[in-house]
Backbone as numpy.savetxt, mean C-alpha at the origin, in Angstrom:
# Nx Ny Nz CAx CAy CAz Cx Cy Cz
-47.96 23.67 45.69 -46.58 23.33 45.85 -46.28 22.00 45.15
-47.19 21.07 45.28 -47.03 19.78 44.67 -46.96 19.91 43.15
-47.75 20.81 42.61 -47.76 21.05 41.18 -46.41 21.64 40.72
-45.83 22.49 41.53 -44.54 23.10 41.25 -43.45 22.03 41.15
-43.43 21.08 42.11 -42.47 19.99 42.09 -42.69 19.09 40.89
-43.92 18.88 40.53 -44.27 18.03 39.40 -43.77 18.66 38.10
-43.94 19.99 37.96 -43.45 20.68 36.77 -41.92 20.68 36.72
-41.30 20.90 37.88 -39.83 20.87 37.95 -39.30 19.49 37.57
-39.98 18.50 38.08 -39.56 17.13 37.81 -39.67 16.84 36.31
-40.76 17.23 35.67 -40.94 17.03 34.24 -39.87 17.79 33.45
-39.59 19.00 33.88 -38.58 19.82 33.22 -37.21 19.14 33.31
-36.86 18.63 34.49 -35.59 17.93 34.66 -35.54 16.65 33.83
-36.66 15.94 33.78 -36.71 14.73 32.97 -36.50 15.05 31.49
-37.11 16.14 31.03 -36.93 16.57 29.64 -35.47 16.96 29.38
-34.87 17.66 30.33 -33.46 18.05 30.19 -32.56 16.82 30.13
-32.83 15.84 31.00 -32.04 14.61 31.01 -32.22 13.87 29.69
-33.46 13.79 29.20 -33.72 13.11 27.92 -32.98 13.81 26.78
-33.01 15.15 26.78 -32.31 15.91 25.74 -30.81 15.65 25.79
-30.26 15.63 27.01 -28.83 15.38 27.16 -28.47 13.97 26.71
-29.33 13.00 27.03 -29.09 11.62 26.61 -29.15 11.52 25.08
-30.14 12.18 24.47 -30.25 12.19 23.01 -29.04 12.86 22.37
-28.59 13.97 22.95 -27.42 14.68 22.44 -26.17 13.81 22.56
-26.04 13.13 23.69 -24.92 12.24 23.89 -24.95 11.09 22.88
-26.12 10.49 22.69 -26.26 9.39 21.74 -25.93 9.86 20.33
-26.41 11.04 19.95 -26.12 11.59 18.62 -24.64 11.86 18.46
-24.01 12.38 19.50 -22.57 12.66 19.45 -21.78 11.37 19.28
-22.15 10.34 20.01 -21.48 9.05 19.89 -21.66 8.48 18.49
-22.87 8.59 17.95 -23.14 8.08 16.60 -22.29 8.81 15.56
-22.18 10.12 15.68 -21.37 10.91 14.74 -19.89 10.52 14.88
-19.42 10.36 16.10 -18.03 9.96 16.34 -17.74 8.60 15.71
-18.63 7.63 15.91 -18.44 6.30 15.35 -18.46 6.36 13.82
-19.38 7.12 13.26 -19.48 7.26 11.81 -18.20 7.88 11.24
-17.70 8.93 11.87 -16.46 9.56 11.40 -15.26 8.63 11.54
-15.21 7.87 12.62 -14.11 6.92 12.83 -14.12 5.84 11.76
-15.29 5.28 11.49 -15.41 4.25 10.47 -15.03 4.82 9.10
-15.46 6.03 8.80 -15.12 6.65 7.52 -13.62 6.87 7.41
-12.99 7.35 8.46 -11.55 7.59 8.44 -10.78 6.28 8.24
-11.20 5.23 8.91 -10.55 3.93 8.77 -10.74 3.40 7.35
-11.92 3.56 6.82 -12.21 3.09 5.46 -11.36 3.82 4.44
-11.25 5.13 4.57 -10.45 5.92 3.64 -8.98 5.53 3.77
-8.51 5.34 4.98 -7.12 4.95 5.21 -6.83 3.59 4.59
-7.74 2.66 4.74 -7.57 1.32 4.19 -7.55 1.37 2.67
-8.43 2.16 2.08 -8.46 2.28 0.62 -7.18 2.91 0.11
-6.68 3.92 0.80 -5.46 4.59 0.38 -4.27 3.64 0.45
-4.17 2.86 1.52 -3.06 1.94 1.63 -3.20 0.81 0.61
-4.41 0.45 0.26 -4.63 -0.56 -0.76 -4.15 -0.10 -2.12
-4.28 1.17 -2.41 -3.81 1.71 -3.68 -2.30 1.72 -3.74
-1.66 2.01 -2.61 -0.21 2.08 -2.57 0.41 0.71 -2.74
-0.21 -0.29 -2.22 0.38 -1.62 -2.28 -0.32 -2.48 -3.31
-0.53 -1.91 -4.49 -1.15 -2.66 -5.57 -0.28 -3.87 -5.89
-0.91 -4.98 -6.12 -0.19 -6.21 -6.36 0.53 -6.16 -7.70
1.78 -6.57 -7.71 2.53 -6.64 -8.96 2.95 -8.08 -9.19
3.15 -8.41 -10.44 3.50 -9.78 -10.81 4.85 -9.79 -11.51
5.56 -10.87 -11.34 6.87 -11.02 -11.95 6.72 -11.61 -13.35
7.38 -10.97 -14.31 7.38 -11.42 -15.69 8.83 -11.52 -16.16
9.00 -12.10 -17.32 10.33 -12.26 -17.89 10.30 -11.80 -19.34
11.43 -11.26 -19.79 11.53 -10.88 -21.20 12.96 -11.10 -21.66
13.06 -11.25 -22.95 14.36 -11.44 -23.57 14.84 -10.10 -24.11
16.10 -9.79 -23.84 16.68 -8.56 -24.40 17.97 -8.91 -25.12
18.26 -8.14 -26.16 19.52 -8.33 -26.87 20.58 -7.43 -26.25
21.72 -8.00 -26.03 22.81 -7.24 -25.42 23.45 -6.37 -26.50
23.48 -5.08 -26.22 24.08 -4.12 -27.16 25.55 -3.93 -26.82
26.29 -3.39 -27.77 27.72 -3.12 -27.55 27.86 -2.14 -26.38
28.69 -2.46 -25.43 28.92 -1.61 -24.27 28.04 -1.94 -23.07
27.05 -2.82 -23.26 26.20 -3.23 -22.14 26.99 -4.09 -21.15
26.68 -3.93 -19.89 27.21 -4.79 -18.84 26.04 -5.29 -18.01
26.27 -6.31 -17.22 25.19 -6.77 -16.34 24.75 -5.65 -15.40
25.72 -4.86 -14.98 25.43 -3.73 -14.09 24.52 -2.72 -14.78
24.82 -2.33 -16.02 24.01 -1.33 -16.73 22.61 -1.87 -17.03
22.54 -3.16 -17.37 21.23 -3.77 -17.62 20.41 -3.80 -16.33
21.07 -4.15 -15.23 20.37 -4.19 -13.93 19.89 -2.80 -13.53
20.74 -1.81 -13.67 20.36 -0.44 -13.29 19.15 0.04 -14.10
19.08 -0.38 -15.35 18.00 0.06 -16.24 16.69 -0.68 -15.99
16.76 -1.94 -15.57 15.56 -2.79 -15.51 15.14 -3.23 -14.12
15.96 -3.02 -13.11 15.66 -3.52 -11.76 14.54 -2.73 -11.10
13.65 -3.43 -10.42 12.58 -2.82 -9.64 13.04 -2.75 -8.18
13.24 -1.56 -7.68 13.79 -1.39 -6.32 12.83 -1.84 -5.23
11.56 -2.06 -5.56 10.60 -2.53 -4.56 10.74 -4.04 -4.32
11.36 -4.75 -5.27 11.44 -6.20 -5.16 12.86 -6.73 -4.96
13.84 -5.87 -5.08 15.23 -6.28 -4.89 15.89 -5.33 -3.91
16.69 -5.88 -3.02 17.38 -5.06 -2.03 18.52 -4.26 -2.64
19.18 -4.84 -3.65 20.31 -4.14 -4.26 20.54 -4.69 -5.67
21.44 -4.05 -6.40 21.74 -4.42 -7.78 22.37 -5.80 -7.84
23.19 -6.13 -6.87 23.87 -7.42 -6.87 22.87 -8.59 -6.82
21.81 -8.42 -6.07 20.77 -9.45 -5.98 20.10 -9.66 -7.34
19.82 -8.56 -8.02 19.19 -8.64 -9.35 20.15 -9.28 -10.35
21.41 -8.87 -10.35 22.41 -9.44 -11.26 22.56 -10.93 -10.99
22.56 -11.32 -9.74 22.67 -12.74 -9.39 21.51 -13.54 -9.97
20.31 -12.98 -9.91 19.15 -13.67 -10.48 19.28 -13.79 -12.00
19.73 -12.73 -12.66 19.92 -12.77 -14.12 20.95 -13.85 -14.47
22.06 -13.88 -13.74 23.11 -14.85 -14.01 22.60 -16.28 -13.81
21.83 -16.50 -12.76 21.29 -17.84 -12.49 20.31 -18.26 -13.58
19.42 -17.34 -13.96 18.42 -17.66 -14.98 19.05 -17.98 -16.33
20.16 -17.34 -16.63 20.79 -17.50 -17.93 22.02 -18.39 -17.91
22.27 -19.04 -16.77 23.44 -19.93 -16.60 24.73 -19.22 -16.95
24.84 -17.99 -16.50 26.06 -17.22 -16.72 26.94 -17.39 -15.49
28.20 -17.78 -15.71 29.12 -18.02 -14.60 29.95 -16.79 -14.25
30.29 -15.98 -15.24 31.12 -14.80 -15.00 30.29 -13.54 -15.23
30.95 -12.40 -15.11 30.27 -11.12 -15.36 30.38 -10.71 -16.83
31.02 -11.53 -17.63 31.24 -11.23 -19.05 29.99 -11.60 -19.87
29.49 -10.66 -20.66 28.38 -10.93 -21.58 28.81 -10.47 -22.97
28.25 -11.08 -23.99 28.65 -10.83 -25.37 27.57 -10.03 -26.09
27.99 -8.93 -26.74 27.02 -8.12 -27.48 26.45 -8.94 -28.63
25.18 -8.72 -28.89 24.48 -9.46 -29.94 23.74 -10.68 -29.41
24.15 -11.19 -28.26 23.45 -12.34 -27.69 22.23 -11.87 -26.90
21.41 -12.82 -26.52 20.18 -12.51 -25.80 20.24 -13.08 -24.39
19.64 -12.39 -23.45 19.48 -12.90 -22.09 18.04 -12.65 -21.64
17.61 -13.42 -20.68 16.29 -13.27 -20.07 16.46 -12.45 -18.80
15.59 -11.45 -18.63 15.63 -10.66 -17.41 14.24 -10.62 -16.77
14.19 -10.58 -15.46 12.90 -10.46 -14.78 12.49 -8.99 -14.65
11.18 -8.77 -14.65 10.65 -7.44 -14.36 9.28 -7.60 -13.71
8.86 -6.56 -13.05 7.57 -6.60 -12.35 6.62 -5.60 -12.98
5.34 -6.01 -13.05 4.30 -5.14 -13.58 3.05 -5.34 -12.80
């Protein structure tokens, strides 16, 4: 009878050890998958928010150009809330007081790359 209890006890100990090993392996896999998911998510968001820099260039005003048309063509919507903000920056940079621009002249405009 004593031998029977001893065998049962060993069997239960083996079962407990197996369950503990299975639990530990499951936790390790869960942690590994979580870390991988976070890493992939971080890399993806890093690609989306690639750093851009502000540059300036000179453009010649063509016949029929307006500050509005120049802004619509060159404005980066990620850096300006609206066209008026971009036009205001162009006017400030070029010391333009009114909305009137002269064809053939040059102005400096900002852009992002």
